[in-house]
mmCIF file of C-alpha atoms and ligand atoms in Angstrom:
data_model
loop_
_atom_site.group_PDB
_atom_site.id
_atom_site.type_symbol
_atom_site.label_atom_id
_atom_site.label_comp_id
_atom_site.label_asym_id
_atom_site.label_seq_id
_atom_site.Cartn_x
_atom_site.Cartn_y
_atom_site.Cartn_z
ATOM 1 C CA MET A 292 0.138 8.127 -148.118
ATOM 2 C CA THR A 293 0.976 11.051 -149.001
ATOM 3 C CA ARG A 294 4.538 12.037 -151.280
ATOM 4 C CA GLU A 295 5.818 14.295 -153.299
ATOM 5 C CA ALA A 296 4.309 14.976 -156.976
ATOM 6 C CA LEU A 297 6.634 13.144 -159.012
ATOM 7 C CA PRO A 298 7.848 15.504 -162.598
ATOM 8 C CA GLU A 299 6.378 15.777 -165.213
ATOM 9 C CA GLU A 300 9.238 14.363 -166.854
ATOM 10 C CA PHE A 301 9.124 10.985 -164.821
ATOM 11 C CA TYR A 302 5.602 10.203 -166.644
ATOM 12 C CA GLN A 303 6.530 11.373 -170.081
ATOM 13 C CA LEU A 304 10.114 9.026 -170.184
ATOM 14 C CA MET A 305 8.001 6.156 -168.553
ATOM 15 C CA GLU A 306 4.942 6.315 -171.521
ATOM 16 C CA ASP A 307 7.927 6.324 -173.930
ATOM 17 C CA LEU A 308 9.325 3.376 -172.620
ATOM 18 C CA GLN A 309 6.489 1.556 -171.964
ATOM 19 C CA ALA A 310 5.696 2.390 -175.633
ATOM 20 C CA VAL A 311 8.537 0.705 -176.917
ATOM 21 C CA ASP A 312 8.639 -2.481 -174.096
ATOM 22 C CA PHE A 313 4.977 -2.649 -175.689
ATOM 23 C CA VAL A 314 6.208 -3.041 -179.214
ATOM 24 C CA LEU A 315 8.032 -5.847 -177.847
ATOM 25 C CA ILE A 316 6.258 -7.918 -175.604
ATOM 26 C CA GLU A 317 4.255 -7.591 -178.922
ATOM 27 C CA LEU A 318 7.177 -8.704 -181.679
ATOM 28 C CA ASN A 319 8.110 -11.362 -178.914
ATOM 29 C CA LEU A 320 4.960 -13.139 -178.773
ATOM 30 C CA TYR A 321 4.546 -12.637 -182.726
ATOM 31 C CA LEU A 322 7.975 -14.351 -183.435
ATOM 32 C CA ASP A 323 7.267 -17.381 -180.702
ATOM 33 C CA THR A 324 5.108 -18.230 -183.689
ATOM 34 C CA HIS A 325 6.308 -16.745 -186.887
ATOM 35 C CA PRO A 326 10.165 -17.697 -185.868
ATOM 36 C CA GLU A 327 11.223 -17.276 -189.656
ATOM 37 C CA ASP A 328 9.446 -13.824 -189.860
ATOM 38 C CA LEU A 329 12.923 -11.407 -190.772
ATOM 39 C CA GLU A 330 11.018 -8.276 -191.437
ATOM 40 C CA ALA A 331 9.740 -8.795 -187.231
ATOM 41 C CA LEU A 332 13.311 -10.275 -186.077
ATOM 42 C CA LYS A 333 14.720 -7.236 -187.641
ATOM 43 C CA GLN A 334 11.945 -4.844 -185.974
ATOM 44 C CA PHE A 335 12.487 -6.584 -183.273
ATOM 45 C CA ASN A 336 16.312 -6.089 -182.146
ATOM 46 C CA THR A 337 16.019 -2.139 -183.712
ATOM 47 C CA PHE A 338 13.437 -1.761 -180.476
ATOM 48 C CA ALA A 339 15.305 -3.703 -178.437
ATOM 49 C CA GLN A 340 17.694 -1.380 -178.913
ATOM 50 C CA GLN A 341 16.063 1.505 -178.447
ATOM 51 C CA SER A 342 14.119 0.136 -175.176
ATOM 52 C CA GLN A 343 17.913 0.316 -173.683
ATOM 53 C CA ALA A 344 18.787 3.671 -174.555
ATOM 54 C CA LEU A 345 15.284 4.689 -173.015
ATOM 55 C CA ARG A 346 15.674 2.854 -170.376
ATOM 56 C CA ARG A 347 19.412 4.204 -169.446
ATOM 57 C CA THR A 348 18.174 7.713 -170.088
ATOM 58 C CA PHE A 349 14.890 7.174 -167.695
ATOM 59 C CA GLU A 350 17.559 5.321 -164.210
ATOM 60 C CA GLU A 351 19.769 8.099 -165.098
ATOM 61 C CA ARG A 352 17.504 10.775 -163.898
ATOM 62 C CA PHE A 353 15.239 8.421 -161.856
ATOM 63 C CA GLY A 354 16.680 5.495 -160.224
ATOM 64 C CA PRO A 355 16.664 1.665 -161.504
ATOM 65 C CA LEU A 356 14.228 -0.103 -162.513
ATOM 66 C CA LEU A 357 15.332 -3.334 -162.837
ATOM 67 C CA GLY A 358 16.473 -5.742 -159.696
ATOM 68 C CA GLY A 359 19.281 -7.544 -159.196
ATOM 69 C CA GLY A 360 21.996 -6.513 -160.230
ATOM 70 C CA LYS A 361 20.190 -5.773 -164.224
ATOM 71 C CA SER A 362 20.008 -1.786 -163.350
ATOM 72 C CA PHE A 363 23.175 -0.065 -161.713
ATOM 73 C CA SER A 364 22.316 1.620 -158.413
ATOM 74 C CA THR A 365 23.445 4.916 -157.147
ATOM 75 C CA PHE A 366 24.114 5.976 -153.075
ATOM 76 C CA PRO A 367 22.429 5.543 -151.057
ATOM 77 C CA TRP A 368 20.968 2.197 -152.249
ATOM 78 C CA ALA A 369 17.475 3.575 -154.418
ATOM 79 C CA TRP A 370 16.151 0.016 -155.497
ATOM 80 C CA LYS A 371 14.172 0.167 -152.604
ATOM 81 C CA GLU A 372 12.978 3.686 -152.896
ATOM 82 C CA PRO A 373 9.257 4.657 -154.083
ATOM 83 C CA PRO A 374 7.552 5.307 -156.484
ATOM 84 C CA TRP A 375 6.894 1.697 -156.956
ATOM 85 C CA PRO A 376 4.560 1.478 -159.809
ATOM 86 C CA TRP A 377 0.938 1.362 -158.394
ATOM 87 C CA GLN A 378 2.163 4.467 -156.153
ATOM 88 C CA ILE A 379 2.836 6.467 -159.336
ATOM 89 C CA MET B 1375 14.120 -17.162 -162.787
ATOM 90 C CA TRP B 1376 11.926 -14.160 -163.092
ATOM 91 C CA VAL B 1377 13.371 -10.141 -163.338
ATOM 92 C CA TYR B 1378 11.092 -7.687 -162.003
ATOM 93 C CA GLU B 1379 10.574 -4.118 -163.138
ATOM 94 C CA LYS B 1380 9.186 -1.114 -161.501
ATOM 95 C CA LYS B 1381 6.873 -0.020 -163.846
ATOM 96 C CA LEU B 1382 3.576 -0.929 -164.758
ATOM 97 C CA GLN B 1383 3.098 -2.809 -168.312
ATOM 98 C CA TYR B 1384 0.824 0.143 -169.240
ATOM 99 C CA PRO B 1385 -0.468 3.105 -166.813
ATOM 100 C CA VAL B 1386 -3.061 2.433 -164.866
ATOM 101 C CA ARG B 1387 -5.091 5.920 -164.175
ATOM 102 C CA VAL B 1388 -8.679 6.480 -162.257
ATOM 103 C CA SER B 1389 -10.401 9.216 -162.550
ATOM 104 C CA GLN B 1390 -11.890 8.971 -158.142
ATOM 105 C CA CYS B 1391 -12.588 7.144 -155.444
ATOM 106 C CA ASN B 1392 -14.710 4.191 -156.273
ATOM 107 C CA PRO B 1393 -14.707 1.045 -154.597
ATOM 108 C CA ARG B 1394 -17.546 -0.163 -156.187
ATOM 109 C CA LEU B 1395 -15.279 -0.544 -159.755
ATOM 110 C CA ALA B 1396 -12.882 -2.710 -157.569
ATOM 111 C CA LYS B 1397 -15.625 -4.541 -155.993
ATOM 112 C CA PHE B 1398 -15.661 -5.537 -159.428
ATOM 113 C CA LEU B 1399 -12.660 -5.910 -160.879
ATOM 114 C CA ILE B 1400 -11.568 -7.858 -158.298
ATOM 115 C CA GLU B 1401 -12.991 -10.778 -161.044
ATOM 116 C CA GLN B 1402 -9.635 -10.510 -162.765
ATOM 117 C CA TYR B 1403 -7.305 -10.725 -159.534
ATOM 118 C CA GLY B 1404 -8.926 -13.902 -157.801
ATOM 119 C CA GLY B 1405 -11.980 -15.157 -160.382
ATOM 120 C CA ALA B 1406 -12.050 -18.162 -162.552
ATOM 121 C CA ASP B 1407 -10.689 -16.283 -165.646
ATOM 122 C CA GLY B 1408 -8.601 -14.017 -163.948
ATOM 123 C CA GLU B 1409 -5.151 -13.171 -164.396
ATOM 124 C CA LEU B 1410 -3.424 -14.854 -161.540
ATOM 125 C CA ALA B 1411 -5.441 -18.541 -162.889
ATOM 126 C CA ALA B 1412 -4.159 -17.622 -166.391
ATOM 127 C CA ALA B 1413 -0.364 -17.209 -165.152
ATOM 128 C CA LEU B 1414 -0.541 -20.492 -163.192
ATOM 129 C CA ARG B 1415 -2.331 -22.100 -165.903
ATOM 130 C CA TYR B 1416 0.088 -21.461 -168.549
ATOM 131 C CA LEU B 1417 3.153 -21.602 -166.577
ATOM 132 C CA ASN B 1418 2.169 -24.967 -165.326
ATOM 133 C CA GLN B 1419 1.709 -26.245 -168.437
ATOM 134 C CA ARG B 1420 5.000 -25.526 -170.133
ATOM 135 C CA TYR B 1421 7.004 -28.164 -168.115
ATOM 136 C CA THR B 1422 5.282 -30.953 -170.527
ATOM 137 C CA ILE B 1423 4.407 -29.134 -173.443
ATOM 138 C CA PRO B 1424 6.128 -29.788 -176.825
ATOM 139 C CA ASP B 1425 9.205 -27.426 -177.357
ATOM 140 C CA LYS B 1426 7.995 -25.927 -179.794
ATOM 141 C CA VAL B 1427 4.782 -23.410 -178.168
ATOM 142 C CA ILE B 1428 7.132 -23.908 -174.708
ATOM 143 C CA GLY B 1429 8.960 -20.136 -175.498
ATOM 144 C CA LEU B 1430 5.531 -18.672 -176.329
ATOM 145 C CA LEU B 1431 3.400 -20.537 -172.994
ATOM 146 C CA THR B 1432 6.677 -18.691 -170.547
ATOM 147 C CA ASP B 1433 6.145 -15.278 -172.442
ATOM 148 C CA ILE B 1434 2.161 -14.980 -172.339
ATOM 149 C CA GLY B 1435 2.309 -16.518 -168.908
ATOM 150 C CA THR B 1436 5.198 -13.748 -167.599
ATOM 151 C CA GLU B 1437 2.615 -10.995 -169.333
ATOM 152 C CA GLU B 1438 -0.369 -12.095 -167.184
ATOM 153 C CA PHE B 1439 1.764 -11.438 -163.985
ATOM 154 C CA ALA B 1440 2.147 -8.058 -165.263
ATOM 155 C CA HIS B 1441 -1.708 -7.762 -165.931
ATOM 156 C CA LEU B 1442 -2.040 -9.169 -162.095
ATOM 157 C CA GLU B 1443 -0.189 -6.098 -161.615
ATOM 158 C CA MET B 1444 -2.280 -3.786 -163.330
ATOM 159 C CA ILE B 1445 -5.290 -5.041 -161.627
ATOM 160 C CA ALA B 1446 -3.621 -4.684 -158.083
ATOM 161 C CA THR B 1447 -3.204 -0.952 -159.232
ATOM 162 C CA MET B 1448 -6.656 -0.152 -160.109
ATOM 163 C CA VAL B 1449 -8.063 -1.795 -156.722
ATOM 164 C CA TYR B 1450 -5.374 -0.363 -155.016
ATOM 165 C CA LYS B 1451 -6.320 3.635 -156.733
ATOM 166 C CA LEU B 1452 -9.472 3.162 -156.681
ATOM 167 C CA THR B 1453 -9.655 2.139 -152.818
ATOM 168 C CA LYS B 1454 -6.831 4.002 -151.126
ATOM 169 C CA ASP B 1455 -8.813 6.961 -150.024
ATOM 170 C CA ALA B 1456 -12.522 5.225 -148.764
ATOM 171 C CA THR B 1457 -13.566 5.565 -145.652
ATOM 172 C CA PRO B 1458 -15.365 1.885 -143.938
ATOM 173 C CA GLU B 1459 -18.566 4.095 -145.217
ATOM 174 C CA GLN B 1460 -17.933 3.753 -148.187
ATOM 175 C CA LEU B 1461 -16.441 0.349 -148.714
ATOM 176 C CA LYS B 1462 -20.118 -0.512 -147.085
ATOM 177 C CA GLU B 1463 -22.214 1.322 -149.528
ATOM 178 C CA ALA B 1464 -19.992 -0.532 -152.179
ATOM 179 C CA GLY B 1465 -20.334 -4.098 -150.498
ATOM 180 C CA LEU B 1466 -17.062 -4.681 -149.354
ATOM 181 C CA GLY B 1467 -18.296 -4.571 -145.836
ATOM 182 C CA ALA B 1468 -17.244 -8.362 -145.482
ATOM 183 C CA HIS B 1469 -14.326 -8.027 -147.283
ATOM 184 C CA TYR B 1470 -13.379 -4.652 -144.712
ATOM 185 C CA ALA B 1471 -14.171 -7.241 -141.815
ATOM 186 C CA ASP B 1472 -11.828 -9.668 -142.903
ATOM 187 C CA HIS B 1473 -9.016 -7.925 -144.405
ATOM 188 C CA ASP B 1474 -9.460 -3.869 -144.203
ATOM 189 C CA LYS B 1475 -8.209 -2.770 -147.634
ATOM 190 C CA ALA B 1476 -5.458 -5.279 -148.493
ATOM 191 C CA LEU B 1477 -6.150 -7.135 -151.763
ATOM 192 C CA PHE B 1478 -6.770 -10.977 -151.627
ATOM 193 C CA TYR B 1479 -7.520 -13.316 -154.334
ATOM 194 C CA HIS B 1480 -11.103 -14.107 -154.732
ATOM 195 C CA ASN B 1481 -13.463 -13.315 -157.070
ATOM 196 C CA ALA B 1482 -16.438 -10.666 -157.055
ATOM 197 C CA ALA B 1483 -18.411 -12.311 -155.249
ATOM 198 C CA GLY B 1484 -15.803 -13.193 -152.840
ATOM 199 C CA VAL B 1485 -14.970 -17.236 -153.645
ATOM 200 C CA PRO B 1486 -11.684 -17.700 -152.556
ATOM 201 C CA PHE B 1487 -9.136 -18.405 -155.745
ATOM 202 C CA THR B 1488 -8.865 -22.168 -156.173
ATOM 203 C CA ALA B 1489 -6.591 -24.475 -158.452
ATOM 204 C CA THR B 1490 -9.480 -26.122 -159.911
ATOM 205 C CA TYR B 1491 -10.032 -22.936 -161.734
ATOM 206 C CA ILE B 1492 -6.786 -24.152 -163.569
ATOM 207 C CA GLN B 1493 -6.794 -27.086 -165.998
ATOM 208 C CA ALA B 1494 -3.893 -29.352 -167.142
ATOM 209 C CA LYS B 1495 -3.889 -32.068 -168.905
ATOM 210 C CA GLY B 1496 -0.811 -32.845 -170.162
ATOM 211 C CA ASP B 1497 -2.416 -33.446 -173.783
ATOM 212 C CA PRO B 1498 -0.849 -30.639 -175.784
ATOM 213 C CA ILE B 1499 -4.259 -29.730 -178.044
ATOM 214 C CA ALA B 1500 -6.356 -29.981 -174.982
ATOM 215 C CA ASP B 1501 -4.636 -27.975 -173.097
ATOM 216 C CA LEU B 1502 -4.159 -25.317 -175.426
ATOM 217 C CA TYR B 1503 -7.469 -25.338 -175.943
ATOM 218 C CA GLU B 1504 -8.416 -25.217 -172.945
ATOM 219 C CA ASP B 1505 -6.191 -21.643 -172.981
ATOM 220 C CA ILE B 1506 -7.834 -20.505 -176.243
ATOM 221 C CA ALA B 1507 -11.080 -20.843 -174.223
ATOM 222 C CA ALA B 1508 -9.530 -19.156 -171.476
ATOM 223 C CA GLU B 1509 -8.873 -15.742 -172.864
ATOM 224 C CA GLU B 1510 -11.957 -15.584 -174.589
ATOM 225 C CA LYS B 1511 -13.535 -15.826 -171.309
ATOM 226 C CA ALA B 1512 -11.156 -13.503 -169.824
ATOM 227 C CA ARG B 1513 -12.165 -10.909 -172.885
ATOM 228 C CA ALA B 1514 -15.625 -11.279 -171.796
ATOM 229 C CA THR B 1515 -14.928 -10.724 -168.336
ATOM 230 C CA TYR B 1516 -13.279 -7.210 -169.438
ATOM 231 C CA GLN B 1517 -15.804 -6.258 -171.657
ATOM 232 C CA TRP B 1518 -18.714 -6.441 -169.282
ATOM 233 C CA LEU B 1519 -16.546 -5.144 -166.474
ATOM 234 C CA ILE B 1520 -16.150 -1.404 -169.109
ATOM 235 C CA ASP B 1521 -19.784 -1.874 -169.649
ATOM 236 C CA MET B 1522 -20.233 -1.251 -165.640
ATOM 237 C CA SER B 1523 -17.845 1.064 -165.578
ATOM 238 C CA ASP B 1524 -17.967 4.691 -165.972
ATOM 239 C CA ASP B 1525 -14.603 5.867 -165.076
ATOM 240 C CA PRO B 1526 -13.120 6.878 -168.750
ATOM 241 C CA PHE B 1527 -9.031 6.609 -167.324
ATOM 242 C CA LEU B 1528 -10.167 2.642 -165.610
ATOM 243 C CA ASN B 1529 -12.255 2.164 -169.257
ATOM 244 C CA GLU B 1530 -8.668 2.810 -171.665
ATOM 245 C CA SER B 1531 -6.714 0.897 -169.302
ATOM 246 C CA LEU B 1532 -9.301 -2.231 -169.071
ATOM 247 C CA ALA B 1533 -9.078 -1.728 -172.712
ATOM 248 C CA PHE B 1534 -6.132 -2.556 -173.189
ATOM 249 C CA LEU B 1535 -6.413 -5.606 -171.072
ATOM 250 C CA ARG B 1536 -9.354 -6.509 -173.274
ATOM 251 C CA GLU B 1537 -6.759 -6.617 -176.538
ATOM 252 C CA ARG B 1538 -3.968 -8.087 -175.519
ATOM 253 C CA GLU B 1539 -6.699 -11.090 -174.561
ATOM 254 C CA VAL B 1540 -7.054 -10.917 -178.398
ATOM 255 C CA VAL B 1541 -3.580 -10.990 -178.963
ATOM 256 C CA HIS B 1542 -3.415 -14.111 -176.322
ATOM 257 C CA SER B 1543 -5.974 -16.237 -178.256
ATOM 258 C CA GLN B 1544 -4.490 -15.997 -181.655
ATOM 259 C CA ARG B 1545 -1.215 -16.541 -180.537
ATOM 260 C CA PHE B 1546 -2.566 -19.854 -178.675
ATOM 261 C CA ARG B 1547 -4.577 -20.523 -182.122
ATOM 262 C CA GLU B 1548 -1.017 -20.431 -184.644
ATOM 263 C CA ALA B 1549 -0.164 -23.034 -181.547
ATOM 264 C CA VAL B 1550 -2.108 -25.296 -181.694
ATOM 265 C CA GLU B 1551 -2.182 -25.355 -186.024
ATOM 266 C CA ILE B 1552 1.952 -25.654 -185.295
ATOM 267 C CA LEU B 1553 1.741 -29.031 -183.105
ATOM 268 C CA LYS B 1554 -0.772 -30.162 -185.784
ATOM 269 C CA GLU B 1555 1.260 -29.834 -189.205
ATOM 270 C CA ALA B 1556 4.074 -31.216 -186.658
ATOM 271 C CA ARG B 1557 1.711 -34.152 -185.775
ATOM 272 C CA GLU B 1558 0.756 -34.496 -189.500
ATOM 273 C CA GLN B 1559 4.820 -34.282 -190.647
ATOM 274 C CA LYS B 1560 5.202 -37.080 -188.097
ATOM 275 C CA ARG B 1561 2.658 -39.995 -190.104
ATOM 276 C CA PHE B 1562 3.634 -39.241 -193.372
ATOM 277 C CA PHE B 1563 7.437 -39.383 -192.983
HETATM 278 FE FE1 LIG C 807 -4.126 -13.183 -171.488
#
């Protein structure tokens, strides 16, 4: 399967998002067992905001990341278009 | 329900086509201590575990599916350009005969996945101790895989997954303490 090479910006934005979302997953699990840690909770909300902003930037440039109506679609229907995660 | 996101939890890069490594990695796809077993184990235990730790089991179980996708990506990238001859040399001839290059839920020795890899005792402490053991076994498996791999890019992703098992184990240990504490309180008041 050959496909056009993705622009450098795709990888950069994707990695930025992966980094921020990783912090969120880590804080999420931590808060599951430390629900009263206010500092961690504040960090969680800050990073959640950053994640939303980064996801919006990525999607405007490269199409929807979330299925089922959690992301908007351009015309024609962009969700089914590659690259899928294992093709990157 | 679940929402799919078109991105890996952590980037997966490989240096070159290497079906021999893929054959070993499949252990973490459909093996006893692999990511499929982990996801199914935790998500299944959720329904009968005390409320205090349902969130943790849900979140770790969900993350395990993201890990399963990372392993699948590794296997796909390591085998997609291999010829049948190369697959045969790598010990994947029997796999090719049945599946071509399709992934399949079996372990490194070709034994198909079975639900008997997963326990569900209904006793919260017993279940969580099993979860801790499962995380430690997965961590050990990732170490053995890294020891056998000479692909620096792949090893970076494998090290990420190994570290996740350490964190999951830690969180499960905390969950045990939370439940023990709740039990003590019940006893005294
Ligand atoms: Fe895990």
